[in-house]
Short mmCIF file of C-alpha atoms and ligand atoms in Angstrom, two decimals:
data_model
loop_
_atom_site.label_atom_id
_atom_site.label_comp_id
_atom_site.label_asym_id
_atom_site.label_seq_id
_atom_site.Cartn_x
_atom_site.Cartn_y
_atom_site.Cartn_z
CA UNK A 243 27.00 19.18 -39.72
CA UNK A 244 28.32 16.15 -39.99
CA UNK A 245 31.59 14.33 -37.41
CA UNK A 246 33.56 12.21 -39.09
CA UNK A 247 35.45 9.58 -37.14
CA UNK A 248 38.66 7.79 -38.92
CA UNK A 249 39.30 4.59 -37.50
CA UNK A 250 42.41 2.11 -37.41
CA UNK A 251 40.11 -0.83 -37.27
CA UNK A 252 36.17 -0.54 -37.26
CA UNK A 253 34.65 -3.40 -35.75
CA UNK A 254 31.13 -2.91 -36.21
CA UNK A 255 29.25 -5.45 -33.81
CA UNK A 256 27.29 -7.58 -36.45
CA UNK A 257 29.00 -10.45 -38.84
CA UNK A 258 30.82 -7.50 -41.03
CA UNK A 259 35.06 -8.78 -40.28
CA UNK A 260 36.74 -6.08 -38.82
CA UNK A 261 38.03 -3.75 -41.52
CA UNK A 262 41.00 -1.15 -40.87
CA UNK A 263 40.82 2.51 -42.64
CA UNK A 264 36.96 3.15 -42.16
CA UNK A 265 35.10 6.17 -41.43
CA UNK A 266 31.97 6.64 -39.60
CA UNK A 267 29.70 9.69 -40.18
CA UNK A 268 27.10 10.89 -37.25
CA UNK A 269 25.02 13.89 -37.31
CA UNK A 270 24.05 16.53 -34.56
CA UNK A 271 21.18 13.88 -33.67
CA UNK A 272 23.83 11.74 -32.80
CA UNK A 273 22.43 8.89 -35.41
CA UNK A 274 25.01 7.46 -37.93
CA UNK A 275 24.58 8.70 -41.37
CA UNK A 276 27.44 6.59 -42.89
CA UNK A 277 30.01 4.23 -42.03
CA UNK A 278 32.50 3.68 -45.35
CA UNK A 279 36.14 2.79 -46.39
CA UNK A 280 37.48 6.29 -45.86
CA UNK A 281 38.84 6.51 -49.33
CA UNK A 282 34.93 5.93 -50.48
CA UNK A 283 33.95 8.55 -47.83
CA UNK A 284 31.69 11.33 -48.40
CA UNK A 285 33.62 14.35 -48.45
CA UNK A 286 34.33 16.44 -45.40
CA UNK A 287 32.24 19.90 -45.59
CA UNK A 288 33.52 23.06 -44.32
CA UNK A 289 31.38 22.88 -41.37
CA UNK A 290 32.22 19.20 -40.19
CA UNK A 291 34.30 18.24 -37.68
CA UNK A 292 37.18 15.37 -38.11
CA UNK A 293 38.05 13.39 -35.23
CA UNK A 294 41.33 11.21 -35.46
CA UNK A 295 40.93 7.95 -34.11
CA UNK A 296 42.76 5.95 -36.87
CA UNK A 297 45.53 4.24 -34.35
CA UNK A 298 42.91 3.05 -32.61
CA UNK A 299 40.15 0.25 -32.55
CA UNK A 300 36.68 1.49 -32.47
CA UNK A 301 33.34 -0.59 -31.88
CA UNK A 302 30.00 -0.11 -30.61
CA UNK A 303 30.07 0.80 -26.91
CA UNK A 304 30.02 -2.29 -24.83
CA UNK A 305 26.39 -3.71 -22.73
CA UNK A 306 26.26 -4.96 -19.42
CA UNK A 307 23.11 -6.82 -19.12
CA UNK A 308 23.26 -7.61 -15.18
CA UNK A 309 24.52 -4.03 -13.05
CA UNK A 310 22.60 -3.17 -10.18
CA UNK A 311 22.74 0.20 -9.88
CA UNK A 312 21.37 0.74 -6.44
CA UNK A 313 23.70 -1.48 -4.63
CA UNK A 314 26.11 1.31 -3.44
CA UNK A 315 29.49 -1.76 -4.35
CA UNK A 316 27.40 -3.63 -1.24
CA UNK A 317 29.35 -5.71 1.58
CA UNK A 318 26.01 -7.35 2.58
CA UNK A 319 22.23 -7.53 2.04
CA UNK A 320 21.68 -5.25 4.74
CA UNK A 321 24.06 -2.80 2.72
CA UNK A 322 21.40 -3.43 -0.43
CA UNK A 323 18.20 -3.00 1.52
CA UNK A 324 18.25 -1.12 4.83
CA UNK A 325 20.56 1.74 5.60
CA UNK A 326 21.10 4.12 3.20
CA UNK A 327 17.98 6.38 2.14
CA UNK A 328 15.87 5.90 -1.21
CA UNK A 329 17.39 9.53 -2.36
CA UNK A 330 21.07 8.90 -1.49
CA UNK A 331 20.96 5.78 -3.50
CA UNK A 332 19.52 7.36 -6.50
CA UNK A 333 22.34 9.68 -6.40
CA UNK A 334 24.99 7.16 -5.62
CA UNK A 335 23.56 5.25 -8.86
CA UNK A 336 24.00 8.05 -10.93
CA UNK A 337 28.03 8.87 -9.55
CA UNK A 338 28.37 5.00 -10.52
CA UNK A 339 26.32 4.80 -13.52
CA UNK A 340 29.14 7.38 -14.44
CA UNK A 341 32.32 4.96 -13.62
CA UNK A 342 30.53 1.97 -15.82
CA UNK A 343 30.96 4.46 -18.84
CA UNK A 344 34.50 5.66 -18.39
CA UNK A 345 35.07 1.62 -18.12
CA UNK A 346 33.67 1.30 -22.14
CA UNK A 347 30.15 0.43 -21.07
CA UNK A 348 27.43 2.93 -23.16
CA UNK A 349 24.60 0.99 -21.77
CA UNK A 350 23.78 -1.31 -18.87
CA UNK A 351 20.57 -3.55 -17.73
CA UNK A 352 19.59 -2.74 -14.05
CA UNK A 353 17.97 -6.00 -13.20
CA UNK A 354 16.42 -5.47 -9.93
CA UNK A 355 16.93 -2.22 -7.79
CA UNK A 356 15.09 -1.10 -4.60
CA UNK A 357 12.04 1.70 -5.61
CA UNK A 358 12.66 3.49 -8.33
CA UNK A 359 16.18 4.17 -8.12
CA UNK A 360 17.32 2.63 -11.29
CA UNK A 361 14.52 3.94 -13.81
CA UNK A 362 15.04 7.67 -12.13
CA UNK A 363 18.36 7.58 -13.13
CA UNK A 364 17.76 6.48 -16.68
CA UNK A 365 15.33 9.08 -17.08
CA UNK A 366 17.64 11.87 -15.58
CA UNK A 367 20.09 10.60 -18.29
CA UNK A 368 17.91 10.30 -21.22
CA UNK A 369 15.98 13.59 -20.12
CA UNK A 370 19.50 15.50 -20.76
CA UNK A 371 20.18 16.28 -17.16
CA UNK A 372 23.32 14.47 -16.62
CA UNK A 373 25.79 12.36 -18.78
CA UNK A 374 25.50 8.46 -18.37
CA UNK A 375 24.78 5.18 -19.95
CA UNK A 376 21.52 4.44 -21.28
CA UNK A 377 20.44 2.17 -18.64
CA UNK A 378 17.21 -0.87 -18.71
CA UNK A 379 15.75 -0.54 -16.19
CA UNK A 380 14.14 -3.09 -13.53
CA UNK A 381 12.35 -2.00 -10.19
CA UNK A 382 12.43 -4.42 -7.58
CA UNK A 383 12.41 -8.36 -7.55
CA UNK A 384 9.31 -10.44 -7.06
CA UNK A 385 9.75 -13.00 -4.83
CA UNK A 386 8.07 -15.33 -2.57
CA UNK A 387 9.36 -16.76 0.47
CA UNK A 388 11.63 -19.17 -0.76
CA UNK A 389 13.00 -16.83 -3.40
CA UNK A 390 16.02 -14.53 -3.26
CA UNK A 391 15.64 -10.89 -1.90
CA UNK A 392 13.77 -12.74 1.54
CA UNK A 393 16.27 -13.62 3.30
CA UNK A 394 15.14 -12.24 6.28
CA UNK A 395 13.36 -13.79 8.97
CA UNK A 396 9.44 -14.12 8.66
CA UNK A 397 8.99 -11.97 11.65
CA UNK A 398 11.04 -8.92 9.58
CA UNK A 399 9.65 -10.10 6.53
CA UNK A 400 10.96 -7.95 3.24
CA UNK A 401 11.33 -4.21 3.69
CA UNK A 402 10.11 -1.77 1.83
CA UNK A 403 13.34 -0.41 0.73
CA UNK A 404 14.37 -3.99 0.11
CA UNK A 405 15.15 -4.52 -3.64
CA UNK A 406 12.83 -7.44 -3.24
CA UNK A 407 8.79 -7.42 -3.27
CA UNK A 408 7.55 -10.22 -1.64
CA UNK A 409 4.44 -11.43 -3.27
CA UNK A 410 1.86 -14.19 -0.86
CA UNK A 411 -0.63 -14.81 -4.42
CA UNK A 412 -0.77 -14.50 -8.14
CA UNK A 413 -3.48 -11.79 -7.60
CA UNK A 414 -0.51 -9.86 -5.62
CA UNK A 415 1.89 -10.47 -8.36
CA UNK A 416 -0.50 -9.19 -10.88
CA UNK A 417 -1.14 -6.27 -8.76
CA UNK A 418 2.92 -5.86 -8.43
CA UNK A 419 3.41 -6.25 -12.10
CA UNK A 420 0.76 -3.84 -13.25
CA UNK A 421 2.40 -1.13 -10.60
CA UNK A 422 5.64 -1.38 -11.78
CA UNK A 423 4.52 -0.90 -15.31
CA UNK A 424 2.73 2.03 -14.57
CA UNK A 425 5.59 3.65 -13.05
CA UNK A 426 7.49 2.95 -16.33
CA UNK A 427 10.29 -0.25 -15.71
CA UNK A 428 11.57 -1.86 -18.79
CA UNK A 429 11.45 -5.18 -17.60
CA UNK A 430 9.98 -7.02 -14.58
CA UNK A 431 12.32 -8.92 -12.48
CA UNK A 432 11.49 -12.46 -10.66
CA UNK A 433 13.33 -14.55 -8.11
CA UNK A 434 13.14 -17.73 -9.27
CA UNK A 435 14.95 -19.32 -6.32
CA UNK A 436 17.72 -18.31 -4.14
CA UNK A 437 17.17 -19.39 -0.69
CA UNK A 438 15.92 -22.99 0.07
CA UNK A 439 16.87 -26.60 -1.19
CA UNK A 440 15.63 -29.63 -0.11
CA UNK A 441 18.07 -32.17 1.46
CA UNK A 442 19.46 -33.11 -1.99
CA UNK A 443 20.82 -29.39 -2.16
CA UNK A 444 18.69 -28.77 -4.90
CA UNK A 445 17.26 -24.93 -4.93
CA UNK A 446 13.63 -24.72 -4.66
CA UNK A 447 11.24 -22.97 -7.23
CA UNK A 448 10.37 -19.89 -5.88
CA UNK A 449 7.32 -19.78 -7.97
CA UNK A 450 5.37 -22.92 -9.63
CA UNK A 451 4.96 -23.25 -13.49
CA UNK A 452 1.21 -21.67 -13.34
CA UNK A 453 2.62 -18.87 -11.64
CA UNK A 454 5.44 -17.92 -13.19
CA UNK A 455 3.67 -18.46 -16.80
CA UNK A 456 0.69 -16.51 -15.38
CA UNK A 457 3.26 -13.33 -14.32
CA UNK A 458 5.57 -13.54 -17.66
CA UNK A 459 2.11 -14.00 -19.86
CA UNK A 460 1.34 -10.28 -17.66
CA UNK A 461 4.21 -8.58 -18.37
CA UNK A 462 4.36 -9.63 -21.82
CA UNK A 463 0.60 -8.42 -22.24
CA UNK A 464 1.60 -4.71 -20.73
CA UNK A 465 4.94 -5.11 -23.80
CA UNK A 466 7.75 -5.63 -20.86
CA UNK A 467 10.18 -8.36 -20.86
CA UNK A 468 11.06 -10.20 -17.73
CA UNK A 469 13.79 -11.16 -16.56
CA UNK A 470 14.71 -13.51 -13.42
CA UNK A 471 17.15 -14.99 -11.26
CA UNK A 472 17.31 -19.07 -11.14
CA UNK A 473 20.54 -21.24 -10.44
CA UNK A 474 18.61 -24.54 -9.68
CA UNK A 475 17.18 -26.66 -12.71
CA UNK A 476 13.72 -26.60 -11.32
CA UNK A 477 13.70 -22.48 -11.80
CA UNK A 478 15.41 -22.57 -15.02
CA UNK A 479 13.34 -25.23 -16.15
CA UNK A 480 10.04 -22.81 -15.16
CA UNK A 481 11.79 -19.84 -16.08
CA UNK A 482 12.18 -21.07 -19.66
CA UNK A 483 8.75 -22.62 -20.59
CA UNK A 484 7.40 -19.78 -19.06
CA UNK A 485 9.84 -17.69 -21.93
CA UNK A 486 11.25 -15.53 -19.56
CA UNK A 487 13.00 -13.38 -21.89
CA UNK A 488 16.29 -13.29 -20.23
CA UNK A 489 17.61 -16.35 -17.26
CA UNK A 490 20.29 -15.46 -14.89
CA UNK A 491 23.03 -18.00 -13.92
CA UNK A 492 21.09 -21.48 -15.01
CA UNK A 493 24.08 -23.09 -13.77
CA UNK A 494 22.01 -26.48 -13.18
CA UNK A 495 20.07 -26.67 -16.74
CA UNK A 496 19.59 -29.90 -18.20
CA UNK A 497 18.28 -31.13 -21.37
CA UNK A 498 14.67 -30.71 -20.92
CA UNK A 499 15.31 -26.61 -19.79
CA UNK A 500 17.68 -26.46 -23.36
CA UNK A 501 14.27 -27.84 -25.11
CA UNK A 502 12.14 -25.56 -23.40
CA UNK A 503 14.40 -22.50 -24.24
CA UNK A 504 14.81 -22.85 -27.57
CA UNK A 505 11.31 -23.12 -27.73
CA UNK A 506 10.35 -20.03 -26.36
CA UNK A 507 13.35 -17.99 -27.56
CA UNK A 508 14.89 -17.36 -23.57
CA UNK A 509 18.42 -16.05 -23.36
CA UNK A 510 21.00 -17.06 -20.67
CA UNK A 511 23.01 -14.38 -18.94
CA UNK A 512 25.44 -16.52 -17.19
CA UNK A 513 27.28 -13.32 -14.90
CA UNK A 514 30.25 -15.73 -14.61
CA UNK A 515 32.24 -12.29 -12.81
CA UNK A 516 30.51 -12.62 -9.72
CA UNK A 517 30.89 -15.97 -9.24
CA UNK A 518 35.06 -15.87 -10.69
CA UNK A 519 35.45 -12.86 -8.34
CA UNK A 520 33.73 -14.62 -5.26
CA UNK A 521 36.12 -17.65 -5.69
CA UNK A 522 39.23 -15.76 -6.28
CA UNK A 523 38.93 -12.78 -3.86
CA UNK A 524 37.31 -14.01 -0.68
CA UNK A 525 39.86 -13.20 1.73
CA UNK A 526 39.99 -15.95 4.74
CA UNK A 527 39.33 -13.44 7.59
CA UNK A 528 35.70 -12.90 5.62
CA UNK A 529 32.20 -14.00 6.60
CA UNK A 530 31.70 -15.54 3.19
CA UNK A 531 35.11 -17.59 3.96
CA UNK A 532 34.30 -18.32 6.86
CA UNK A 533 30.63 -19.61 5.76
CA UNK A 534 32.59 -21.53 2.71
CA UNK A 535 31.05 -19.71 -0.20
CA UNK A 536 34.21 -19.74 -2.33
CA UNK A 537 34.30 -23.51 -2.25
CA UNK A 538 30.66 -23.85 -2.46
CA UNK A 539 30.61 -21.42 -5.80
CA UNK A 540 34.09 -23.17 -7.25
CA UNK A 541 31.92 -26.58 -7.48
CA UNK A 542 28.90 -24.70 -9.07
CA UNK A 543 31.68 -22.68 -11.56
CA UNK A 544 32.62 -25.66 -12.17
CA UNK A 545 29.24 -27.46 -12.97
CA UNK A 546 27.69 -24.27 -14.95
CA UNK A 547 30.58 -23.95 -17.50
CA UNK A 548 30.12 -27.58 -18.45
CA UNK A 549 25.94 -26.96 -18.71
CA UNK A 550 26.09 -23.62 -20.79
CA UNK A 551 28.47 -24.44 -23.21
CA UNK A 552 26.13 -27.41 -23.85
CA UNK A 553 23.37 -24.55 -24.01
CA UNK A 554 25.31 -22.46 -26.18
CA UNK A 555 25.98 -25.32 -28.61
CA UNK A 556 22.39 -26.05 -28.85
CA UNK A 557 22.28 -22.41 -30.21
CA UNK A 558 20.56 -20.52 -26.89
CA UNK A 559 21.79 -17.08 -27.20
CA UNK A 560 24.52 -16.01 -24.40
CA UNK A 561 24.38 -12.43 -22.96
CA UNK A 562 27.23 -10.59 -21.07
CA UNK A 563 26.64 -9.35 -17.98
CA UNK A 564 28.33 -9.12 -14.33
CA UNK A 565 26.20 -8.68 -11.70
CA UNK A 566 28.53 -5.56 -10.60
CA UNK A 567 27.37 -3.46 -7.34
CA UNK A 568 29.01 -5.95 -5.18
CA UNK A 569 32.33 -5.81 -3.16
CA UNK A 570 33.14 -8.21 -5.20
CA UNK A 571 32.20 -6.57 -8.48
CA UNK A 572 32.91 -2.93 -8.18
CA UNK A 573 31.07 -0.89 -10.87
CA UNK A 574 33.66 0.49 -13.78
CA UNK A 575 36.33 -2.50 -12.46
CA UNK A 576 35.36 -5.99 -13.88
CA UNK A 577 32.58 -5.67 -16.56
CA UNK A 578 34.73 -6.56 -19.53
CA UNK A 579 36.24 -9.90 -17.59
CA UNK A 580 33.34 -11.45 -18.64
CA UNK A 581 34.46 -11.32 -21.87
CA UNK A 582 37.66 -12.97 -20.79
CA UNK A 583 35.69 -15.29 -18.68
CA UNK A 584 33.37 -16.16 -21.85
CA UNK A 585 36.56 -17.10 -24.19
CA UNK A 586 38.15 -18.70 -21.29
CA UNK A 587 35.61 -20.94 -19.72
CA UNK A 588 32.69 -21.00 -22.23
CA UNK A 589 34.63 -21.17 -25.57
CA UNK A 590 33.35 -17.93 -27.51
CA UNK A 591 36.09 -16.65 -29.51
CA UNK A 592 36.82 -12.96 -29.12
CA UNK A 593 34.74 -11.76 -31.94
CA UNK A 594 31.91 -14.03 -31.02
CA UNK A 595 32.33 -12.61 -27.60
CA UNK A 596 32.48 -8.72 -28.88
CA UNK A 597 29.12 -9.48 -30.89
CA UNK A 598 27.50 -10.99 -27.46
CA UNK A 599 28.82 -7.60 -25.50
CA UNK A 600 27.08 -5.79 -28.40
CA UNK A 601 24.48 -6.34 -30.97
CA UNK A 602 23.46 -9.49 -29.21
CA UNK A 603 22.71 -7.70 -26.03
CA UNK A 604 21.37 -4.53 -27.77
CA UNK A 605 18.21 -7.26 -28.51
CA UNK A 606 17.41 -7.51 -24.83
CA UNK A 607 17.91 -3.88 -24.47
CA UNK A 608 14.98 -1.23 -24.14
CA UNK A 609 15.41 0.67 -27.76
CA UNK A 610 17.55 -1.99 -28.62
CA UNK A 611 17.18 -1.95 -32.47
CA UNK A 612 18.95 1.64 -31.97
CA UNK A 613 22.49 0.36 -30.18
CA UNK A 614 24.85 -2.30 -30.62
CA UNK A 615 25.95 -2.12 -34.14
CA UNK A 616 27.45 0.69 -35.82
CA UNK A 617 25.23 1.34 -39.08
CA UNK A 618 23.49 4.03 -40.48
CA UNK A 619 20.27 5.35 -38.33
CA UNK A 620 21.40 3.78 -35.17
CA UNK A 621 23.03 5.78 -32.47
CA UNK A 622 26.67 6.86 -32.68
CA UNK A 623 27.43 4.98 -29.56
CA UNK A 624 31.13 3.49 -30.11
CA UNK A 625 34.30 3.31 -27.81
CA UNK A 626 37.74 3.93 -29.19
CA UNK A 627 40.44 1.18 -27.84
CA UNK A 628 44.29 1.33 -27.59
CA UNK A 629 44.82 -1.72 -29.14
CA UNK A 630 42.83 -5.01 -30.60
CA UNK A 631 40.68 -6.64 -28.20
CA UNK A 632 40.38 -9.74 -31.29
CA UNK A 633 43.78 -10.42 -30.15
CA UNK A 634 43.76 -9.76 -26.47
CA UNK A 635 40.10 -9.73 -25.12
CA UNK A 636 41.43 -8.56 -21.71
CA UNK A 637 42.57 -5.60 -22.70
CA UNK A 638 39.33 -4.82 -22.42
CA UNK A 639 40.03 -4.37 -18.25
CA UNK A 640 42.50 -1.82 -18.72
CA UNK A 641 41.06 1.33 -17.93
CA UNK A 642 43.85 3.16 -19.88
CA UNK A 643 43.31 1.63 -23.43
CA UNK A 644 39.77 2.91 -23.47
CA UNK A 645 40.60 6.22 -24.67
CA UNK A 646 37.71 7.76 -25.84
CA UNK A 647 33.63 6.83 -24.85
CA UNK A 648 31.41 8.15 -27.22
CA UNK A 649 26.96 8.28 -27.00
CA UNK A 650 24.89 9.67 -28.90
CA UNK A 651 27.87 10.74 -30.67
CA UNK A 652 28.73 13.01 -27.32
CA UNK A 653 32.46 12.17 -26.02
CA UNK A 654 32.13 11.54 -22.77
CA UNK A 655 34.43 12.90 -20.13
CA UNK A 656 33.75 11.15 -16.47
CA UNK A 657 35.74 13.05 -13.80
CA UNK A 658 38.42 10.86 -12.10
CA UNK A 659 36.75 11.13 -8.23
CA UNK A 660 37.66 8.24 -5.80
CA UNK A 661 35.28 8.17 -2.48
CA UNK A 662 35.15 6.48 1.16
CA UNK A 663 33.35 3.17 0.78
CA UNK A 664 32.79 3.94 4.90
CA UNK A 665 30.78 6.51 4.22
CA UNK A 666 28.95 5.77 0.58
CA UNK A 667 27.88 1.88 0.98
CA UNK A 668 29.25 0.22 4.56
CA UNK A 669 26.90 -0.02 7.37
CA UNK A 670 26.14 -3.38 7.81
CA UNK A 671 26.65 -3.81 11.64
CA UNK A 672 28.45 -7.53 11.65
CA UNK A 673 31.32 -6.75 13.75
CA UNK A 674 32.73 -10.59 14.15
CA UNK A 675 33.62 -13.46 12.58
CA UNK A 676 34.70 -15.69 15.46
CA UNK A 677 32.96 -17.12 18.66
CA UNK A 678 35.45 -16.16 21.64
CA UNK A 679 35.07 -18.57 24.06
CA UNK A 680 37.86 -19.52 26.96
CA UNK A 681 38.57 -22.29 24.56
CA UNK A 682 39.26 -20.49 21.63
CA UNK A 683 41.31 -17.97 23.21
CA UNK A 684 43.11 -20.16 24.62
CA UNK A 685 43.71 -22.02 20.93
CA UNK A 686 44.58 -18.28 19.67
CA UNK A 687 46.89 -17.21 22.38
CA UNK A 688 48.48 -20.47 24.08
CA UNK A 689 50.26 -18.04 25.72
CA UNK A 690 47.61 -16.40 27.59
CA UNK A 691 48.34 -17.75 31.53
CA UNK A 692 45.38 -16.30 33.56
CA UNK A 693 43.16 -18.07 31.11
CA UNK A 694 45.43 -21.09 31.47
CA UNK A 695 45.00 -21.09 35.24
CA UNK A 696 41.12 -21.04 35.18
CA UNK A 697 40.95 -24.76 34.14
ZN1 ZN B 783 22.02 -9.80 -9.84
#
């Protein structure tokens, strides 16, 4: 039996223009058998099934690259690492795993995730237990102690049920590595840098050259890719002669880490939503107001557009991801403003931008060669749109104009279901912002006479 889906315009992911009055064919498998003009169509058999999309826009479902699944929508690090059990974050995944597809999203990366959380819930998905996106899948971060993930004290160290695994040798790493592996991630996922800089304010390698080359050359040997988090220029720069197969941010590359990239075939993921999102919707009652991060990540914005459009020009392939699981990045709310983000600040133009959020991040996927384009023998994963994202790329955010989500061929139908942030994610047990001394009460409430009369 064959479904046969007519579409107003098929974009199909690869270099193909978008074409209107096309038909796709998939099979019970779920695998395309044909995608045709529909007048050239094979014919529809008594048995088939038709399904009308033909006012609408249909292309492959959408990739995030960079969506934490374990982060619960997380106010704080303590909200990523401490409170909430192992098991009631698996489950929490899995509810927002579900809100990532009903936002147009058929598959995600999970780069980094405490335990196992993020590689059970891709195999309760691709096992047939529950409906979801086909999710990459990280375990946690490798770090050392200048690298993101420990930014706790050395007396607390890194927790167990940190999303970080702090590594004191290469033999540990190794060790860590070959673990992970055996348990079945994907991809392994390094801090790079994160926490310290040296009194230029430039970040500090978290890991040397030998290291990092020594890990990647590991998790290349075991067939995983690797993936890693570096801002600074000295990370990227290691990162990318290392060939890390995918860099986060690399908001401070230079020439020499454009070289080494190209030479070893690494891939930026710039996750320009967090950053956007952290400038524009800080409040100024919040800690990270208060402790100027908006300001701090306008003047990196700033300086990382300018660097990766000069990476992009020098032909270093550009992913899309978000880094949602945030506050600031709620999952199913902002993944497709990185599209908007990519035509606005990096200069992709929308179909350039739709191939990036597709086929070009079906590469880095896990199965990869079976997603992102809509051909024959790949899966049937497509989303149907209420309108032409090659004219408006941020329609793309509307929740309303992605009408119908589609994997494996399935149609899926995600439950609308709001819940209590209170209860699901917030624990973290900052209470304050302010320092109330006699002084500043008196500043905040000149009123105030007993305090007046003290002096
Ligand atoms: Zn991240």
């Amino acid at each position: 039996m064959t479904t046969h889906v007519r579409c107003g315009t098929l974009f199909t992911g690869d270099a193909t223009p978008p074409r209107a009055e096309a038909t796709i064919g998939f099979g019970d498998d779920g695998k395309i058998v044909f995608v045709s003009d529909t007048a050239a169509a094979p014919p529809i058999a008594v048995a088939d099934t038709v399904l009308d999309y033909a006012g609408l826009f249909v292309m492959p479902g959408l990739i995030d690259v960079h969506t934490h699944l374990a982060y619960g929508n997380a106010k704080s690090e303590e909200d990523i690492d401490l409170y909430q059990p192992m098991e009631f974050r698996a489950l929490r995944a899995l509810f927002f795993a579900q809100k990532v597809v009903a936002a147009g999203y058929t598959a995600l990366c999970a780069p980094g995730d405490a335990g196992q959380v993020s590689l059970s819930v891709r195999n309760a998905i691709n096992f047939g237990l529950f409906e979801g996106p086909r999710v990459t899948a990280a375990g946690r971060y490798l770090t050392t102690r200048q690298g993101l993930t420990d930014w706790y004290p050395t007396w607390i160290g890194v927790p167990d049920t940190s999303i970080g695994r702090l590594v004191t040798s290469k033999d540990e790493a190794i060790e860590e590595i070959r673990v992970q592996v055996k348990n079945g991630v994907d991809c392994i996922k390094l801090a790079m840098d994160g926490v310290q800089t040296r009194e230029d304010g430039s970040l500090i390698a978290a890991f040397d050259q030998d290291e990092t080359s020594t890990m990647v050359r590991e998790a290349h040997r075991l067939g995983r890719k690797v993936v890693a988090h570096a801002v600074g220029k000295e990370a990227t720069l290691y990162a990318a002669k290392a060939g890390v197969d995918l860099i986060f941010h690399a908001y401070y590359l230079d020439d020499e880490c454009i070289d080494a990239m190209l030479k070893s075939g690494s891939a930026i993921g710039p996750t320009l939503t967090l950053q956007r999102n952290v400038i524009d919707f800080t409040q100024p009652h919040e800690p990270a107001y208060i402790k100027e991060r908006p300001s701090a990540t306008a003047r990196t914005y700033e300086i990382g557009c300018a660097n990766l459009q000069k990476a992009r020009k020098a032909g270093v392939p550009m992913l899309t991801g978000t880094d949602s699981g945030f506050a600031v990045t709620p999952y199913g709310e902002w993944h497709a403003l990185e599209l908007e983000l990519f035509v606005r600040d990096l200069g992709f133009s929308p179909a350039e931008v739709l191939r990036c959020a597709t086929s070009v991040n079906a590469r880095f996927m896990a199965n990869g060669g079976r997603i992102g384009v809509l051909e024959t023998g790949r899966f049937a994963d497509f989303i149907a749109v209420d309108g032409s994202p090659l004219e408006n790329i941020a329609i793309l955010q509307e929740k309303s104009r992605i009408r119908h989500v589609h994997i494996g061929g399935k149609r899926m139908q995600i439950p609308e279901r709001g819940y209590d942030p209170r209860q699901v994610t917030d624990k973290s047990l900052s209470n304050w912002t302010d320092l109330y001394t006699q002084q500043r009460v008196r500043e905040l409430y000149p009123a105030r006479r007993h305090l007046a009369a003290a002096e």
